Amino acid sequence: MERHQTSGIKRVGPTDRLDAEVFATEAQQQCFAAIAAALMAAGRWPRRPAVRSPILTLNQDETTVAIEVQPYGSTESWVAVWSYLVTGCPLSADLLLFLLRENFNVRFGVFAIAGVGDVVFRARLLGSSCTVDKLLAVVNEVGAVTTQWDRVIAEHWGGERAAERMCYPDWVPVMAAPAPPWRQGG
């Protein structure tokens, strides 16, 4: 299986599975499985880019929203929900000031710079208190904010809308996961 290096993430072929070595902690692995199961139980069908990282993606509005489970200590996890708005955008002082001001206006989540010229919108949830309702609310908000601002940023400051590019070219369908252990309510 050929491996490529892309932005610090190892890409692998479509037959790759996330094994225990991908996860830093058992809590991270359990949270990832619970999120995949909860999304499928809610009628949302996540996909997983063929990278050796615990990331799921959903199509939302005109964009792709990523859900990444990151370790937080040895017994907890963060659920990071994010989407690229624009790639290859010159990072001018005017753009950065705009993003800071908009951070004050959004309900939750923040605009951020993910790399040279990459503008993202992201939010985080604590894994142990994450419910499917909270997760879907965050996914919907990230998708809505991305869709609202990606064209504005690309037209005013330059760069290419990320929705017009494919960030992860190789996709693996998410297989059936165990039933989610968390509550369905808020």
PDB file of C-alpha atoms in Angstrom:
ATOM      1  CA  MET A   1       0.000   0.000   0.000  1.00  0.00           C
ATOM      2  CA  GLU A   2       1.566   3.272  -1.091  1.00  0.00           C
ATOM      3  CA  ARG A   3       1.749   6.061   1.471  1.00  0.00           C
ATOM      4  CA  HIS A   4       1.962   9.772   0.712  1.00  0.00           C
ATOM      5  CA  GLN A   5       2.709  12.679   2.990  1.00  0.00           C
ATOM      6  CA  THR A   6       0.131  15.476   2.726  1.00  0.00           C
ATOM      7  CA  SER A   7       0.082  18.364   5.201  1.00  0.00           C
ATOM      8  CA  GLY A   8       1.535  16.180   7.945  1.00  0.00           C
ATOM      9  CA  ILE A   9      -1.231  13.540   7.597  1.00  0.00           C
ATOM     10  CA  LYS A  10      -0.367  10.107   6.230  1.00  0.00           C
ATOM     11  CA  ARG A  11      -2.643   9.187   3.330  1.00  0.00           C
ATOM     12  CA  VAL A  12      -3.283   5.550   2.632  1.00  0.00           C
ATOM     13  CA  GLY A  13      -5.215   3.457   0.182  1.00  0.00           C
ATOM     14  CA  PRO A  14      -8.984   2.958   0.378  1.00  0.00           C
ATOM     15  CA  THR A  15      -8.684  -0.445   2.083  1.00  0.00           C
ATOM     16  CA  ASP A  16      -7.151   1.115   5.209  1.00  0.00           C
ATOM     17  CA  ARG A  17      -8.973   0.731   8.517  1.00  0.00           C
ATOM     18  CA  LEU A  18      -8.515   2.754  11.650  1.00  0.00           C
ATOM     19  CA  ASP A  19      -6.771   0.410  14.037  1.00  0.00           C
ATOM     20  CA  ALA A  20      -5.839   0.926  17.663  1.00  0.00           C
ATOM     21  CA  GLU A  21      -2.493   2.544  16.752  1.00  0.00           C
ATOM     22  CA  VAL A  22      -4.321   5.522  15.237  1.00  0.00           C
ATOM     23  CA  PHE A  23      -5.793   6.441  18.611  1.00  0.00           C
ATOM     24  CA  ALA A  24      -3.730   7.946  21.430  1.00  0.00           C
ATOM     25  CA  THR A  25      -6.145   6.766  24.144  1.00  0.00           C
ATOM     26  CA  GLU A  26      -8.965   4.303  24.642  1.00  0.00           C
ATOM     27  CA  ALA A  27     -11.286   7.232  25.426  1.00  0.00           C
ATOM     28  CA  GLN A  28     -10.519   8.748  22.011  1.00  0.00           C
ATOM     29  CA  GLN A  29     -11.238   5.437  20.258  1.00  0.00           C
ATOM     30  CA  GLN A  30     -14.528   4.935  22.144  1.00  0.00           C
ATOM     31  CA  CYS A  31     -15.634   8.497  21.448  1.00  0.00           C
ATOM     32  CA  PHE A  32     -14.890   8.106  17.721  1.00  0.00           C
ATOM     33  CA  ALA A  33     -16.923   4.865  17.533  1.00  0.00           C
ATOM     34  CA  ALA A  34     -19.799   6.443  19.479  1.00  0.00           C
ATOM     35  CA  ILE A  35     -19.899   9.486  17.196  1.00  0.00           C
ATOM     36  CA  ALA A  36     -19.920   7.368  14.036  1.00  0.00           C
ATOM     37  CA  ALA A  37     -22.736   5.225  15.454  1.00  0.00           C
ATOM     38  CA  ALA A  38     -24.755   8.236  16.629  1.00  0.00           C
ATOM     39  CA  LEU A  39     -24.503   9.963  13.257  1.00  0.00           C
ATOM     40  CA  MET A  40     -25.663   6.832  11.447  1.00  0.00           C
ATOM     41  CA  ALA A  41     -28.497   6.308  13.962  1.00  0.00           C
ATOM     42  CA  ALA A  42     -29.577   9.903  13.262  1.00  0.00           C
ATOM     43  CA  GLY A  43     -29.729   9.180   9.522  1.00  0.00           C
ATOM     44  CA  ARG A  44     -26.508  11.008   8.690  1.00  0.00           C
ATOM     45  CA  TRP A  45     -23.975   8.927   6.794  1.00  0.00           C
ATOM     46  CA  PRO A  46     -20.449  10.082   7.514  1.00  0.00           C
ATOM     47  CA  ARG A  47     -17.513   9.265   5.304  1.00  0.00           C
ATOM     48  CA  ARG A  48     -13.925   8.948   6.342  1.00  0.00           C
ATOM     49  CA  PRO A  49     -11.081  10.385   4.314  1.00  0.00           C
ATOM     50  CA  ALA A  50      -8.406   7.764   3.680  1.00  0.00           C
ATOM     51  CA  VAL A  51      -5.968   9.252   6.153  1.00  0.00           C
ATOM     52  CA  ARG A  52      -4.703   7.610   9.316  1.00  0.00           C
ATOM     53  CA  SER A  53      -6.469  10.075  11.580  1.00  0.00           C
ATOM     54  CA  PRO A  54      -9.771   9.772  13.467  1.00  0.00           C
ATOM     55  CA  ILE A  55     -11.764  12.045  11.133  1.00  0.00           C
ATOM     56  CA  LEU A  56     -15.286  11.684   9.762  1.00  0.00           C
ATOM     57  CA  THR A  57     -16.857  14.018   7.209  1.00  0.00           C
ATOM     58  CA  LEU A  58     -20.414  15.003   6.356  1.00  0.00           C
ATOM     59  CA  ASN A  59     -21.744  16.953   3.407  1.00  0.00           C
ATOM     60  CA  GLN A  60     -23.534  19.969   4.841  1.00  0.00           C
ATOM     61  CA  ASP A  61     -25.086  22.696   2.721  1.00  0.00           C
ATOM     62  CA  GLU A  62     -22.459  23.433   0.034  1.00  0.00           C
ATOM     63  CA  THR A  63     -19.474  22.287   2.026  1.00  0.00           C
ATOM     64  CA  THR A  64     -17.819  19.363   3.751  1.00  0.00           C
ATOM     65  CA  VAL A  65     -17.734  19.412   7.537  1.00  0.00           C
ATOM     66  CA  ALA A  66     -15.026  17.394   9.291  1.00  0.00           C
ATOM     67  CA  ILE A  67     -15.486  15.820  12.709  1.00  0.00           C
ATOM     68  CA  GLU A  68     -12.198  14.936  14.364  1.00  0.00           C
ATOM     69  CA  VAL A  69     -11.804  13.246  17.737  1.00  0.00           C
ATOM     70  CA  GLN A  70      -8.700  14.410  19.589  1.00  0.00           C
ATOM     71  CA  PRO A  71      -7.390  13.148  22.935  1.00  0.00           C
ATOM     72  CA  TYR A  72      -7.745  15.420  25.962  1.00  0.00           C
ATOM     73  CA  GLY A  73      -5.756  13.862  28.742  1.00  0.00           C
ATOM     74  CA  SER A  74      -5.913  10.103  29.197  1.00  0.00           C
ATOM     75  CA  THR A  75      -9.636   9.751  29.941  1.00  0.00           C
ATOM     76  CA  GLU A  76     -11.334  12.422  27.832  1.00  0.00           C
ATOM     77  CA  SER A  77     -11.610  13.562  24.214  1.00  0.00           C
ATOM     78  CA  TRP A  78     -12.348  16.730  22.275  1.00  0.00           C
ATOM     79  CA  VAL A  79     -14.714  16.541  19.344  1.00  0.00           C
ATOM     80  CA  ALA A  80     -13.484  19.140  16.880  1.00  0.00           C
ATOM     81  CA  VAL A  81     -15.949  20.105  14.129  1.00  0.00           C
ATOM     82  CA  TRP A  82     -14.497  22.211  11.328  1.00  0.00           C
ATOM     83  CA  SER A  83     -14.686  23.174   7.706  1.00  0.00           C
ATOM     84  CA  TYR A  84     -12.363  24.948   5.319  1.00  0.00           C
ATOM     85  CA  LEU A  85     -13.795  28.146   3.858  1.00  0.00           C
ATOM     86  CA  VAL A  86     -10.981  29.328   1.595  1.00  0.00           C
ATOM     87  CA  THR A  87      -7.553  28.023   0.629  1.00  0.00           C
ATOM     88  CA  GLY A  88      -4.671  30.004  -0.839  1.00  0.00           C
ATOM     89  CA  CYS A  89      -5.955  33.316   0.526  1.00  0.00           C
ATOM     90  CA  PRO A  90      -3.424  36.097   1.165  1.00  0.00           C
ATOM     91  CA  LEU A  91      -3.496  36.742   4.922  1.00  0.00           C
ATOM     92  CA  SER A  92      -3.801  40.514   4.991  1.00  0.00           C
ATOM     93  CA  ALA A  93      -4.273  42.554   8.158  1.00  0.00           C
ATOM     94  CA  ASP A  94      -7.706  43.556   6.822  1.00  0.00           C
ATOM     95  CA  LEU A  95      -8.805  39.905   6.494  1.00  0.00           C
ATOM     96  CA  LEU A  96      -7.503  38.987   9.952  1.00  0.00           C
ATOM     97  CA  LEU A  97      -9.316  41.944  11.510  1.00  0.00           C
ATOM     98  CA  PHE A  98     -12.507  40.913   9.697  1.00  0.00           C
ATOM     99  CA  LEU A  99     -12.217  37.355  11.063  1.00  0.00           C
ATOM    100  CA  LEU A 100     -11.621  38.611  14.612  1.00  0.00           C
ATOM    101  CA  ARG A 101     -14.676  40.867  14.436  1.00  0.00           C
ATOM    102  CA  GLU A 102     -16.837  38.085  13.026  1.00  0.00           C
ATOM    103  CA  ASN A 103     -15.702  35.784  15.852  1.00  0.00           C
ATOM    104  CA  PHE A 104     -17.564  38.145  18.175  1.00  0.00           C
ATOM    105  CA  ASN A 105     -20.776  37.819  16.130  1.00  0.00           C
ATOM    106  CA  VAL A 106     -21.038  34.041  15.614  1.00  0.00           C
ATOM    107  CA  ARG A 107     -23.131  32.025  18.081  1.00  0.00           C
ATOM    108  CA  PHE A 108     -20.326  29.602  18.834  1.00  0.00           C
ATOM    109  CA  GLY A 109     -17.165  28.501  17.100  1.00  0.00           C
ATOM    110  CA  VAL A 110     -14.344  30.591  15.702  1.00  0.00           C
ATOM    111  CA  PHE A 111     -12.729  31.534  12.441  1.00  0.00           C
ATOM    112  CA  ALA A 112      -9.109  30.417  12.368  1.00  0.00           C
ATOM    113  CA  ILE A 113      -6.101  30.107  10.105  1.00  0.00           C
ATOM    114  CA  ALA A 114      -5.198  26.440   9.558  1.00  0.00           C
ATOM    115  CA  GLY A 115      -2.203  26.888   7.283  1.00  0.00           C
ATOM    116  CA  VAL A 116      -0.703  29.387   4.929  1.00  0.00           C
ATOM    117  CA  GLY A 117      -3.763  31.006   3.370  1.00  0.00           C
ATOM    118  CA  ASP A 118      -6.290  28.485   4.715  1.00  0.00           C
ATOM    119  CA  VAL A 119      -9.290  29.966   6.519  1.00  0.00           C
ATOM    120  CA  VAL A 120     -11.397  27.535   8.558  1.00  0.00           C
ATOM    121  CA  PHE A 121     -14.353  27.726  10.915  1.00  0.00           C
ATOM    122  CA  ARG A 122     -14.257  25.373  13.887  1.00  0.00           C
ATOM    123  CA  ALA A 123     -15.969  24.522  17.142  1.00  0.00           C
ATOM    124  CA  ARG A 124     -15.246  21.945  19.853  1.00  0.00           C
ATOM    125  CA  LEU A 125     -17.301  19.788  22.175  1.00  0.00           C
ATOM    126  CA  LEU A 126     -16.165  17.747  25.142  1.00  0.00           C
ATOM    127  CA  GLY A 127     -16.474  14.080  24.180  1.00  0.00           C
ATOM    128  CA  SER A 128     -18.002  12.807  27.436  1.00  0.00           C
ATOM    129  CA  SER A 129     -20.833  15.356  27.367  1.00  0.00           C
ATOM    130  CA  CYS A 130     -21.449  15.245  23.616  1.00  0.00           C
ATOM    131  CA  THR A 131     -24.922  14.150  22.559  1.00  0.00           C
ATOM    132  CA  VAL A 132     -26.086  13.551  19.015  1.00  0.00           C
ATOM    133  CA  ASP A 133     -28.286  16.680  19.291  1.00  0.00           C
ATOM    134  CA  LYS A 134     -25.363  18.850  20.369  1.00  0.00           C
ATOM    135  CA  LEU A 135     -23.093  17.365  17.705  1.00  0.00           C
ATOM    136  CA  LEU A 136     -25.632  17.940  14.930  1.00  0.00           C
ATOM    137  CA  ALA A 137     -26.250  21.503  16.136  1.00  0.00           C
ATOM    138  CA  VAL A 138     -22.524  22.209  15.868  1.00  0.00           C
ATOM    139  CA  VAL A 139     -22.249  20.475  12.478  1.00  0.00           C
ATOM    140  CA  ASN A 140     -25.173  22.561  11.195  1.00  0.00           C
ATOM    141  CA  GLU A 141     -23.654  25.791  12.534  1.00  0.00           C
ATOM    142  CA  VAL A 142     -20.225  25.083  11.054  1.00  0.00           C
ATOM    143  CA  GLY A 143     -21.814  24.277   7.694  1.00  0.00           C
ATOM    144  CA  ALA A 144     -24.019  27.378   7.759  1.00  0.00           C
ATOM    145  CA  VAL A 145     -21.198  29.767   8.704  1.00  0.00           C
ATOM    146  CA  THR A 146     -18.897  28.248   6.091  1.00  0.00           C
ATOM    147  CA  THR A 147     -21.546  28.545   3.388  1.00  0.00           C
ATOM    148  CA  GLN A 148     -22.358  32.122   4.443  1.00  0.00           C
ATOM    149  CA  TRP A 149     -18.777  33.430   4.365  1.00  0.00           C
ATOM    150  CA  ASP A 150     -16.668  31.365   1.927  1.00  0.00           C
ATOM    151  CA  ARG A 151     -17.721  33.293  -1.205  1.00  0.00           C
ATOM    152  CA  VAL A 152     -17.452  36.651   0.575  1.00  0.00           C
ATOM    153  CA  ILE A 153     -13.900  35.940   1.707  1.00  0.00           C
ATOM    154  CA  ALA A 154     -12.787  34.505  -1.650  1.00  0.00           C
ATOM    155  CA  GLU A 155     -14.271  37.410  -3.618  1.00  0.00           C
ATOM    156  CA  HIS A 156     -12.998  40.164  -1.312  1.00  0.00           C
ATOM    157  CA  TRP A 157      -9.599  38.833  -0.187  1.00  0.00           C
ATOM    158  CA  GLY A 158      -8.764  36.170  -2.788  1.00  0.00           C
ATOM    159  CA  GLY A 159      -8.079  32.483  -2.648  1.00  0.00           C
ATOM    160  CA  GLU A 160     -10.249  29.612  -3.749  1.00  0.00           C
ATOM    161  CA  ARG A 161     -13.452  28.435  -2.080  1.00  0.00           C
ATOM    162  CA  ALA A 162     -12.679  25.131  -0.408  1.00  0.00           C
ATOM    163  CA  ALA A 163     -16.112  23.824  -1.492  1.00  0.00           C
ATOM    164  CA  GLU A 164     -14.784  23.923  -5.057  1.00  0.00           C
ATOM    165  CA  ARG A 165     -11.812  21.755  -4.105  1.00  0.00           C
ATOM    166  CA  MET A 166     -11.632  18.321  -2.632  1.00  0.00           C
ATOM    167  CA  CYS A 167      -9.530  18.380   0.547  1.00  0.00           C
ATOM    168  CA  TYR A 168      -9.400  14.595   0.914  1.00  0.00           C
ATOM    169  CA  PRO A 169      -9.297  12.825  -2.464  1.00  0.00           C
ATOM    170  CA  ASP A 170      -9.621   9.231  -1.231  1.00  0.00           C
ATOM    171  CA  TRP A 171     -12.749   8.285   0.733  1.00  0.00           C
ATOM    172  CA  VAL A 172     -13.607   5.211   2.734  1.00  0.00           C
ATOM    173  CA  PRO A 173     -17.235   4.527   3.696  1.00  0.00           C
ATOM    174  CA  VAL A 174     -17.803   4.271   7.421  1.00  0.00           C
ATOM    175  CA  MET A 175     -18.736   0.755   8.361  1.00  0.00           C
ATOM    176  CA  ALA A 176     -21.492   0.005  10.844  1.00  0.00           C
ATOM    177  CA  ALA A 177     -20.444   0.940  14.357  1.00  0.00           C
ATOM    178  CA  PRO A 178     -21.846  -0.119  17.723  1.00  0.00           C
ATOM    179  CA  ALA A 179     -24.880   1.666  19.129  1.00  0.00           C
ATOM    180  CA  PRO A 180     -24.028   5.022  20.716  1.00  0.00           C
ATOM    181  CA  PRO A 181     -23.694   4.894  24.503  1.00  0.00           C
ATOM    182  CA  TRP A 182     -24.790   8.484  25.010  1.00  0.00           C
ATOM    183  CA  ARG A 183     -28.119  10.147  25.559  1.00  0.00           C
ATOM    184  CA  GLN A 184     -30.205  11.369  22.610  1.00  0.00           C
ATOM    185  CA  GLY A 185     -31.347  14.563  24.349  1.00  0.00           C
ATOM    186  CA  GLY A 186     -29.613  17.857  25.164  1.00  0.00           C
TER     187      GLY A 186
END
